[in-house]
Tab-separated table of C-alpha atoms and ligand atoms in Angstrom:
chain	number	residue	atom	x	y	z
A	6	MET	CA	43.109	52.493	-191.670
A	7	ARG	CA	42.317	53.614	-195.216
A	8	ILE	CA	45.171	55.174	-197.193
A	9	LEU	CA	45.178	57.297	-200.327
A	10	SER	CA	48.617	57.211	-201.970
A	11	ILE	CA	50.110	59.365	-204.699
A	12	GLU	CA	53.172	58.789	-206.907
A	13	THR	CA	54.583	61.227	-209.515
A	14	SER	CA	58.358	60.716	-209.350
A	15	CYS	CA	58.903	60.126	-213.066
A	16	ASP	CA	56.588	59.507	-216.008
A	17	GLU	CA	53.648	57.743	-214.358
A	18	THR	CA	50.927	59.542	-212.465
A	19	ALA	CA	49.615	56.950	-210.012
A	20	LEU	CA	47.018	56.865	-207.236
A	21	ALA	CA	45.784	54.046	-205.052
A	22	ILE	CA	43.455	53.441	-202.141
A	23	ILE	CA	44.273	50.587	-199.774
A	24	THR	CA	42.970	49.552	-196.370
A	25	THR	CA	45.236	47.932	-193.804
A	26	ASP	CA	45.903	47.120	-190.165
A	27	THR	CA	49.631	46.908	-191.212
A	28	LYS	CA	49.381	43.113	-191.413
A	29	THR	CA	46.676	42.514	-193.983
A	30	PHE	CA	46.314	44.863	-196.916
A	31	THR	CA	43.452	45.244	-199.375
A	32	ILE	CA	43.874	47.194	-202.594
A	33	GLU	CA	40.523	48.905	-203.097
A	34	ALA	CA	41.485	50.862	-206.204
A	35	GLN	CA	44.617	51.716	-208.133
A	36	ASN	CA	45.287	53.636	-211.319
A	37	VAL	CA	48.319	54.594	-213.358
A	38	ALA	CA	48.342	57.167	-216.155
A	39	SER	CA	51.498	56.445	-218.123
A	40	GLN	CA	53.192	59.084	-220.249
A	41	ILE	CA	55.139	56.483	-222.201
A	42	GLU	CA	53.348	57.234	-225.493
A	43	LEU	CA	54.245	60.920	-225.209
A	44	HIS	CA	57.865	60.339	-224.217
A	45	LYS	CA	58.281	57.712	-226.955
A	46	THR	CA	58.140	60.513	-229.528
A	47	TYR	CA	61.160	62.172	-227.922
A	48	GLY	CA	63.079	59.050	-226.919
A	49	GLY	CA	63.064	59.847	-223.207
A	50	VAL	CA	61.473	61.771	-220.376
A	51	PHE	CA	61.725	65.570	-220.362
A	52	PRO	CA	60.915	66.918	-216.888
A	53	ALA	CA	59.019	70.058	-217.966
A	54	MET	CA	56.806	68.070	-220.304
A	55	ALA	CA	56.306	65.360	-217.688
A	56	LYS	CA	55.318	67.981	-215.108
A	57	ARG	CA	52.628	69.374	-217.427
A	58	GLU	CA	51.219	65.890	-217.994
A	59	HIS	CA	51.054	65.129	-214.273
A	60	GLN	CA	49.156	68.391	-213.711
A	61	LYS	CA	46.667	67.396	-216.384
A	62	ASN	CA	46.223	63.781	-215.280
A	63	ILE	CA	46.273	63.834	-211.510
A	64	VAL	CA	42.814	65.317	-210.849
A	65	PRO	CA	40.801	63.015	-213.169
A	66	LEU	CA	42.826	60.058	-211.881
A	67	CYS	CA	42.045	61.014	-208.288
A	68	ILE	CA	38.299	61.256	-209.022
A	69	GLN	CA	38.407	57.916	-210.839
A	70	THR	CA	40.245	56.236	-207.958
A	71	LEU	CA	37.770	57.605	-205.393
A	72	GLU	CA	34.881	56.409	-207.575
A	73	GLU	CA	36.331	52.923	-207.889
A	74	ALA	CA	36.704	52.687	-204.111
A	75	GLY	CA	33.106	53.895	-203.694
A	76	LEU	CA	34.273	57.089	-201.981
A	77	HIS	CA	33.246	59.758	-204.452
A	78	ALA	CA	30.369	62.041	-203.503
A	79	LYS	CA	29.692	65.726	-204.050
A	80	GLY	CA	28.780	68.115	-201.273
A	81	GLU	CA	29.171	71.665	-200.110
A	82	ILE	CA	32.088	73.675	-201.511
A	83	GLN	CA	34.570	74.867	-198.881
A	84	THR	CA	35.246	78.258	-200.466
A	85	GLU	CA	37.011	79.510	-197.316
A	86	LYS	CA	39.952	77.189	-198.106
A	87	LEU	CA	40.312	78.301	-201.724
A	88	LYS	CA	42.873	81.024	-200.979
A	89	SER	CA	45.207	78.767	-199.003
A	90	ILE	CA	44.914	76.006	-201.612
A	91	GLU	CA	45.842	78.502	-204.303
A	92	GLU	CA	48.947	79.305	-202.259
A	93	ILE	CA	49.870	75.622	-201.952
A	94	LEU	CA	49.489	75.229	-205.728
A	95	ILE	CA	51.112	78.553	-206.617
A	96	ARG	CA	53.689	76.870	-208.860
A	97	GLU	CA	51.123	74.553	-210.468
A	98	PRO	CA	48.504	77.044	-211.723
A	99	GLU	CA	47.072	74.585	-214.223
A	100	LEU	CA	46.592	72.040	-211.460
A	101	PHE	CA	44.937	74.675	-209.253
A	102	ASN	CA	42.308	75.292	-211.920
A	103	TYR	CA	41.440	71.599	-212.208
A	104	PHE	CA	41.474	71.305	-208.412
A	105	LYS	CA	39.057	74.194	-207.979
A	106	GLU	CA	36.642	72.817	-210.507
A	107	HIS	CA	36.692	69.090	-209.724
A	108	ILE	CA	38.131	68.441	-206.241
A	109	LEU	CA	36.679	71.307	-204.255
A	110	PRO	CA	33.084	70.017	-204.662
A	111	VAL	CA	34.030	66.501	-203.476
A	112	THR	CA	32.802	65.554	-199.989
A	113	LYS	CA	35.570	64.538	-197.574
A	114	PRO	CA	36.076	60.801	-198.222
A	115	ALA	CA	36.549	58.199	-195.455
A	116	ILE	CA	40.347	58.247	-195.734
A	117	ASP	CA	42.626	58.235	-192.672
A	118	ARG	CA	45.908	59.279	-194.228
A	119	ILE	CA	47.400	60.439	-197.495
A	120	CYS	CA	50.884	59.242	-198.536
A	121	VAL	CA	53.018	60.858	-201.197
A	122	THR	CA	56.371	60.151	-202.845
A	123	VAL	CA	58.861	62.901	-201.928
A	124	GLY	CA	61.949	61.438	-203.701
A	125	PRO	CA	64.096	60.263	-205.302
A	126	GLY	CA	63.022	61.169	-208.837
A	127	LEU	CA	62.545	64.219	-211.033
A	128	GLU	CA	61.991	67.213	-208.765
A	129	PRO	CA	59.562	69.100	-211.052
A	130	THR	CA	57.287	66.047	-211.247
A	131	LEU	CA	57.677	65.147	-207.564
A	132	TRP	CA	56.430	68.649	-206.716
A	133	VAL	CA	53.156	68.054	-208.566
A	134	GLY	CA	52.376	65.040	-206.376
A	135	ILE	CA	53.555	66.696	-203.169
A	136	ASN	CA	51.617	69.913	-203.684
A	137	PHE	CA	48.510	68.059	-204.802
A	138	ALA	CA	48.752	65.846	-201.697
A	139	LYS	CA	49.227	68.911	-199.479
A	140	ALA	CA	46.196	70.592	-201.023
A	141	LEU	CA	44.060	67.459	-200.432
A	142	SER	CA	45.378	67.086	-196.883
A	143	HIS	CA	44.551	70.728	-196.145
A	144	LEU	CA	41.114	70.614	-197.784
A	145	TRP	CA	39.982	67.448	-196.014
A	146	ASP	CA	42.045	67.692	-192.785
A	147	ILE	CA	43.678	64.318	-193.418
A	148	PRO	CA	47.245	63.689	-192.130
A	149	LEU	CA	50.019	63.483	-194.730
A	150	VAL	CA	52.923	60.988	-194.788
A	151	PRO	CA	56.153	61.378	-196.834
A	152	VAL	CA	57.354	58.237	-198.651
A	153	ASN	CA	60.695	57.289	-200.242
A	154	HIS	CA	60.085	55.863	-203.733
A	155	MET	CA	62.832	53.220	-203.368
A	156	GLU	CA	61.299	51.868	-200.170
A	157	GLY	CA	58.143	51.564	-202.258
A	158	HIS	CA	59.946	49.360	-204.788
A	159	ILE	CA	61.196	47.141	-201.922
A	160	LEU	CA	57.731	46.632	-200.398
A	161	SER	CA	56.144	46.251	-203.859
A	162	VAL	CA	56.920	42.526	-203.860
A	163	PHE	CA	54.320	41.514	-201.255
A	164	PRO	CA	50.979	41.821	-203.074
A	165	LYS	CA	50.308	38.485	-204.726
A	166	LYS	CA	49.394	37.869	-208.323
A	167	GLU	CA	45.727	38.366	-209.181
A	168	GLU	CA	44.744	38.986	-205.570
A	169	GLU	CA	43.730	42.300	-204.105
A	170	THR	CA	44.215	41.169	-200.496
A	171	PHE	CA	47.559	40.056	-199.104
A	172	THR	CA	49.215	39.543	-195.746
A	173	MET	CA	52.667	40.850	-194.940
A	174	PRO	CA	54.750	37.713	-194.278
A	175	GLU	CA	56.832	37.187	-191.127
A	176	LEU	CA	60.245	38.033	-192.554
A	177	SER	CA	63.489	37.108	-190.892
A	178	PHE	CA	66.165	39.718	-191.368
A	179	PRO	CA	68.444	40.831	-192.905
A	180	VAL	CA	66.680	40.891	-196.247
A	181	LEU	CA	68.698	41.945	-199.288
A	182	ALA	CA	67.073	44.123	-201.945
A	183	LEU	CA	68.346	44.583	-205.482
A	184	LEU	CA	66.669	47.703	-206.867
A	185	VAL	CA	66.870	48.083	-210.619
A	186	SER	CA	64.945	50.813	-212.407
A	187	GLY	CA	65.282	53.563	-214.985
A	188	GLY	CA	66.750	55.926	-212.410
A	189	HIS	CA	68.426	53.604	-209.886
A	190	THR	CA	70.580	50.560	-209.456
A	191	GLU	CA	71.378	49.747	-205.877
A	192	ILE	CA	71.792	46.955	-203.376
A	193	VAL	CA	70.169	47.626	-200.039
A	194	LEU	CA	70.369	45.698	-196.798
A	195	MET	CA	67.086	45.732	-194.897
A	196	LYS	CA	67.222	45.137	-191.136
A	197	SER	CA	63.501	45.642	-190.596
A	198	ILE	CA	60.677	47.442	-192.357
A	199	GLY	CA	61.853	51.058	-192.272
A	200	SER	CA	65.555	50.343	-191.577
A	201	TYR	CA	67.860	50.210	-194.602
A	202	THR	CA	71.532	50.526	-195.502
A	203	ARG	CA	72.607	51.010	-199.076
A	204	ILE	CA	75.682	48.850	-199.637
A	205	GLY	CA	76.198	49.433	-203.355
A	206	GLN	CA	75.023	51.568	-206.231
A	207	THR	CA	75.758	52.512	-209.818
A	208	ARG	CA	78.507	55.038	-210.371
A	209	ASP	CA	77.033	56.233	-213.665
A	210	ASP	CA	73.974	55.002	-215.583
A	211	ALA	CA	71.143	53.094	-213.978
A	212	VAL	CA	70.587	49.678	-215.494
A	213	GLY	CA	67.156	50.602	-216.934
A	214	GLU	CA	68.710	53.723	-218.414
A	215	ALA	CA	71.358	51.536	-220.106
A	216	PHE	CA	68.588	49.321	-221.539
A	217	ASP	CA	66.857	52.451	-222.833
A	218	LYS	CA	70.033	53.903	-224.374
A	219	VAL	CA	71.102	50.689	-226.081
A	220	ALA	CA	67.570	50.252	-227.449
A	221	ARG	CA	67.787	53.742	-228.879
A	222	MET	CA	71.087	52.910	-230.628
A	223	LEU	CA	69.272	49.955	-232.206
A	224	ASN	CA	66.458	52.284	-233.344
A	225	LEU	CA	64.021	50.642	-230.960
A	226	PRO	CA	61.355	52.684	-229.152
A	227	TYR	CA	61.319	53.887	-225.526
A	228	PRO	CA	61.146	52.217	-223.036
A	229	GLY	CA	63.958	50.002	-224.233
A	230	GLY	CA	63.865	47.255	-221.591
A	231	PRO	CA	61.016	45.181	-223.018
A	232	GLN	CA	62.383	45.622	-226.582
A	233	ILE	CA	65.889	44.454	-225.714
A	234	SER	CA	64.413	41.579	-223.771
A	235	LYS	CA	62.335	40.487	-226.764
A	236	TYR	CA	65.285	40.559	-229.200
A	237	ALA	CA	67.591	38.842	-226.723
A	238	ALA	CA	65.070	36.014	-226.304
A	239	LEU	CA	64.889	35.568	-230.090
A	240	HIS	CA	68.659	35.203	-230.233
A	241	ARG	CA	68.795	32.811	-227.293
A	242	GLY	CA	66.177	30.660	-228.991
A	243	LYS	CA	68.496	30.169	-231.970
A	244	ASN	CA	71.313	28.746	-229.906
A	245	GLU	CA	74.010	30.769	-231.672
A	246	HIS	CA	76.950	32.754	-230.353
A	247	SER	CA	76.596	36.497	-230.375
A	248	ASP	CA	79.089	38.201	-232.723
A	249	ILE	CA	79.669	41.028	-230.285
A	250	SER	CA	81.499	40.762	-227.016
A	251	LEU	CA	80.785	43.364	-224.331
A	252	PRO	CA	82.658	44.146	-221.103
A	253	ARG	CA	81.381	43.173	-217.622
A	254	PRO	CA	82.356	46.410	-215.828
A	255	MET	CA	83.375	46.147	-212.168
A	256	LEU	CA	82.632	42.430	-212.069
A	257	HIS	CA	85.686	41.887	-209.859
A	258	SER	CA	85.784	45.255	-208.085
A	259	GLY	CA	85.258	43.594	-204.712
A	260	ASP	CA	82.442	45.956	-203.725
A	261	TYR	CA	78.756	46.219	-204.572
A	262	ASP	CA	79.005	49.171	-206.928
A	263	PHE	CA	78.099	49.061	-210.606
A	264	SER	CA	78.969	50.880	-213.794
A	265	PHE	CA	76.953	50.502	-216.978
A	266	SER	CA	78.087	53.379	-219.162
A	267	GLY	CA	81.090	51.382	-220.476
A	268	ILE	CA	78.829	48.646	-221.853
A	269	LYS	CA	76.754	51.269	-223.603
A	270	THR	CA	79.869	52.897	-225.130
A	271	ALA	CA	81.111	49.503	-226.334
A	272	VAL	CA	77.774	48.978	-228.110
A	273	LEU	CA	78.129	52.404	-229.711
A	274	TYR	CA	81.599	51.537	-231.103
A	275	PHE	CA	80.404	48.180	-232.346
A	276	LEU	CA	77.511	49.757	-234.249
A	277	GLU	CA	79.585	52.604	-235.700
A	278	ASP	CA	80.097	51.258	-239.244
A	279	LYS	CA	77.090	48.920	-239.415
A	280	ASP	CA	73.595	49.034	-240.778
A	281	ILE	CA	71.131	48.001	-238.135
A	282	SER	CA	69.583	44.723	-239.249
A	283	GLU	CA	67.336	42.388	-237.302
A	284	ASP	CA	70.334	40.057	-236.828
A	285	ILE	CA	72.402	42.857	-235.319
A	286	ARG	CA	69.564	43.821	-233.006
A	287	GLU	CA	69.234	40.274	-231.786
A	288	SER	CA	72.921	39.671	-231.143
A	289	VAL	CA	73.551	43.054	-229.478
A	290	ALA	CA	70.433	42.706	-227.305
A	291	ARG	CA	71.439	39.215	-226.269
A	292	GLU	CA	75.030	40.060	-225.350
A	293	PHE	CA	73.911	43.235	-223.574
A	294	GLU	CA	71.320	41.380	-221.501
A	295	ASP	CA	73.868	38.649	-220.725
A	296	ALA	CA	76.485	41.203	-219.602
A	297	VAL	CA	74.120	43.177	-217.392
A	298	THR	CA	72.584	40.065	-215.851
A	299	GLU	CA	76.005	38.565	-215.123
A	300	VAL	CA	77.181	41.641	-213.230
A	301	LEU	CA	73.909	42.109	-211.311
A	302	THR	CA	73.769	38.428	-210.390
A	303	LYS	CA	77.373	38.080	-209.252
A	304	LYS	CA	77.242	41.122	-206.978
A	305	THR	CA	73.874	40.169	-205.555
A	306	LEU	CA	75.022	36.636	-204.743
A	307	SER	CA	78.189	37.945	-203.041
A	308	ALA	CA	76.114	40.346	-200.943
A	309	ILE	CA	73.731	37.552	-199.903
A	310	GLU	CA	76.683	35.497	-198.754
A	311	GLU	CA	78.560	38.252	-196.960
A	312	HIS	CA	75.508	39.502	-195.073
A	313	ASN	CA	73.792	36.146	-194.488
A	314	ALA	CA	70.607	37.438	-196.043
A	315	THR	CA	67.537	35.243	-195.671
A	316	THR	CA	65.397	36.561	-198.523
A	317	LEU	CA	66.211	38.397	-201.742
A	318	ILE	CA	63.851	41.088	-202.970
A	319	VAL	CA	64.198	42.365	-206.543
A	320	GLY	CA	62.288	45.586	-207.251
A	321	GLY	CA	62.008	48.323	-209.882
A	322	GLY	CA	61.060	48.404	-213.557
A	323	VAL	CA	63.920	46.119	-214.643
A	324	ALA	CA	62.614	43.452	-212.231
A	325	ALA	CA	60.141	42.752	-215.051
A	326	ASN	CA	63.038	41.383	-217.118
A	327	ILE	CA	62.408	37.682	-217.629
A	328	TYR	CA	66.025	36.644	-218.157
A	329	LEU	CA	67.202	38.452	-215.014
A	330	ARG	CA	64.345	36.880	-213.023
A	331	GLN	CA	65.185	33.431	-214.298
A	332	THR	CA	68.909	33.767	-213.633
A	333	LEU	CA	68.461	35.096	-210.095
A	334	THR	CA	65.858	32.456	-209.294
A	335	ASP	CA	68.144	29.682	-210.585
A	336	LYS	CA	71.288	30.883	-208.812
A	337	SER	CA	70.059	32.354	-205.541
A	338	PRO	CA	70.569	30.129	-202.483
A	339	ILE	CA	67.688	31.911	-200.688
A	340	PRO	CA	64.051	32.590	-201.706
A	341	VAL	CA	63.611	35.433	-204.214
A	342	LEU	CA	60.596	37.735	-204.257
A	343	PHE	CA	59.660	39.736	-207.359
A	344	PRO	CA	56.812	42.206	-207.775
A	345	ARG	CA	53.844	41.135	-209.849
A	346	ARG	CA	53.934	42.730	-213.313
A	347	ASP	CA	51.695	45.731	-212.662
A	348	LEU	CA	53.662	46.630	-209.523
A	349	ALA	CA	57.181	46.269	-211.017
A	350	THR	CA	57.012	49.659	-212.710
A	351	ASP	CA	56.028	52.807	-210.847
A	352	ASN	CA	52.690	52.629	-209.049
A	353	ALA	CA	50.971	54.040	-205.981
A	354	VAL	CA	50.118	50.747	-204.260
A	355	MET	CA	53.741	50.408	-203.136
A	356	ILE	CA	53.699	53.990	-201.810
A	357	GLY	CA	50.590	53.240	-199.743
A	358	ILE	CA	52.158	50.080	-198.288
A	359	VAL	CA	55.244	52.018	-197.129
A	360	GLY	CA	53.070	54.827	-195.767
A	361	ALA	CA	51.194	52.379	-193.544
A	362	TYR	CA	54.375	51.958	-191.455
A	363	LYS	CA	55.297	55.648	-191.196
A	364	GLU	CA	54.073	58.612	-189.178
A	365	PRO	CA	52.315	61.662	-190.632
A	366	GLU	CA	54.148	64.980	-190.537
A	367	PRO	CA	52.941	68.610	-190.504
A	368	LEU	CA	52.407	70.147	-193.935
A	369	ASP	CA	55.248	72.629	-193.402
A	370	SER	CA	57.750	69.867	-192.530
A	371	PRO	CA	60.965	69.839	-194.637
A	372	SER	CA	60.067	66.217	-195.478
A	373	PHE	CA	57.562	67.621	-197.957
A	374	VAL	CA	60.252	69.200	-200.113
A	375	ALA	CA	60.898	67.283	-203.341
A	376	ASN	CA	64.312	65.625	-203.086
A	377	GLY	CA	65.577	64.202	-206.366
A	378	ASN	CA	68.466	62.449	-204.614
A	379	LEU	CA	66.692	61.240	-201.474
A	380	ARG	CA	68.584	58.285	-200.001
A	381	LEU	CA	67.297	55.174	-198.324
A	382	GLU	CA	68.616	55.056	-194.739
B	424	LIG	O1	60.803	51.582	-211.953
B	424	LIG	P1	60.487	52.185	-213.278
B	424	LIG	O2	59.102	52.047	-213.815
B	424	LIG	O3	60.785	53.708	-213.286
B	424	LIG	C1	61.817	54.289	-212.590
B	424	LIG	O4	61.644	54.547	-211.370
B	424	LIG	O5	62.876	54.454	-213.233
B	424	LIG	O6	61.544	51.565	-214.315
B	424	LIG	C2	61.522	51.888	-215.695
B	424	LIG	C3	62.692	51.186	-216.378
B	424	LIG	C4	62.921	51.620	-217.810
B	424	LIG	O7	64.272	51.951	-217.971
B	424	LIG	C5	62.560	50.378	-218.627
B	424	LIG	O8	63.307	50.248	-219.825
B	424	LIG	C6	62.890	49.274	-217.656
B	424	LIG	O9	62.472	49.763	-216.389
B	424	LIG	N1	62.193	48.026	-217.972
B	424	LIG	C7	62.822	46.891	-218.317
B	424	LIG	C8	61.810	45.939	-218.617
B	424	LIG	N2	60.596	46.534	-218.420
B	424	LIG	C9	60.850	47.811	-218.018
B	424	LIG	N3	64.134	46.605	-218.415
B	424	LIG	C10	64.480	45.361	-218.803
B	424	LIG	N4	63.581	44.415	-219.131
B	424	LIG	C11	62.254	44.636	-219.045
B	424	LIG	N5	61.383	43.673	-219.344
B	425	LIG	ZN1	60.611	53.515	-209.849
């Protein structure tokens, strides 16, 4: 089975082509167009602007991905489908124009299913991916599969470093997943591929969002995670105490929920009457990373113990954080799986992997409605 997958839930437009028999997977092509440079200027992601960028990027990225998989050829134009495609893309007129010019002349590629992220995420940007996927599915008569973005982050840990072919391991369940990204912080219990229960989540900010906000207070660019991580490592290397002390919210709450907005507010108070020097950046970054890692680690370890989990999966953009990786690896009593670097942040490979295990649905199914708050379970 050859799968084309599409991801537009936030600020990356991503497409991938993989082949699989649901045991062995081969990544034939994958591309990500990041909007980070654009959003840097504004210090965050604005949905309307992000939606425009996705509309602009998705068609050239699709052509490029087909080319890289050796599936791009031009043929006869199916003008009889133009009207219905225009209807599908009625709310993305810019995208319709690119589609008409560049996708319509493409010969139907040897693809067996198309998979698309339907949530959670930013609804205006999710719609671009969904409607584009619907238009492709309609044009080429290829079945369409809805995918939950968070399930993508869970299954993102299986492709191995440097290799484009991997085999899904024989997992024993339950597996515990800690999902940490710019939009989400949750602990999920996985009973099998496709069966999940969320046992904890953040009550306010996501952990990546807290990294981004604290970075902004320190006048560091978006995305803040890698910046904070860099400054924290500098401070750790000096073997000094940090001169700021931050709270560990909900550390002893007895459940698996999180709260990160209090840490962020404490940083704000601390910085109130100070000039931001390199020393301040280092000590705030270090204490912030320590605080966040301590809370994430404690709750994750308790959940492993309570549920007798056999493997820990850590997914999402913040899974790229070196200190968090190190701490979890050192303290976890069970094996820990992390995504390789290019699959930690949003990508379409993980969407294709999930889609391999799901069933296609008709184009008018309610599953193909963007759902910003879509839950795993
Ligand atoms: O999963 P992702 O690409 O997008 C969402 O679905 O949200 O995650 C992006 C988030 C951003 O908040 C970014 O600051 C954070 O992941 N991030 C990091 C690191 N690299 C990216 N946070 C901490 N340390 C990092 N090294
Ligand atoms: Zn994500």
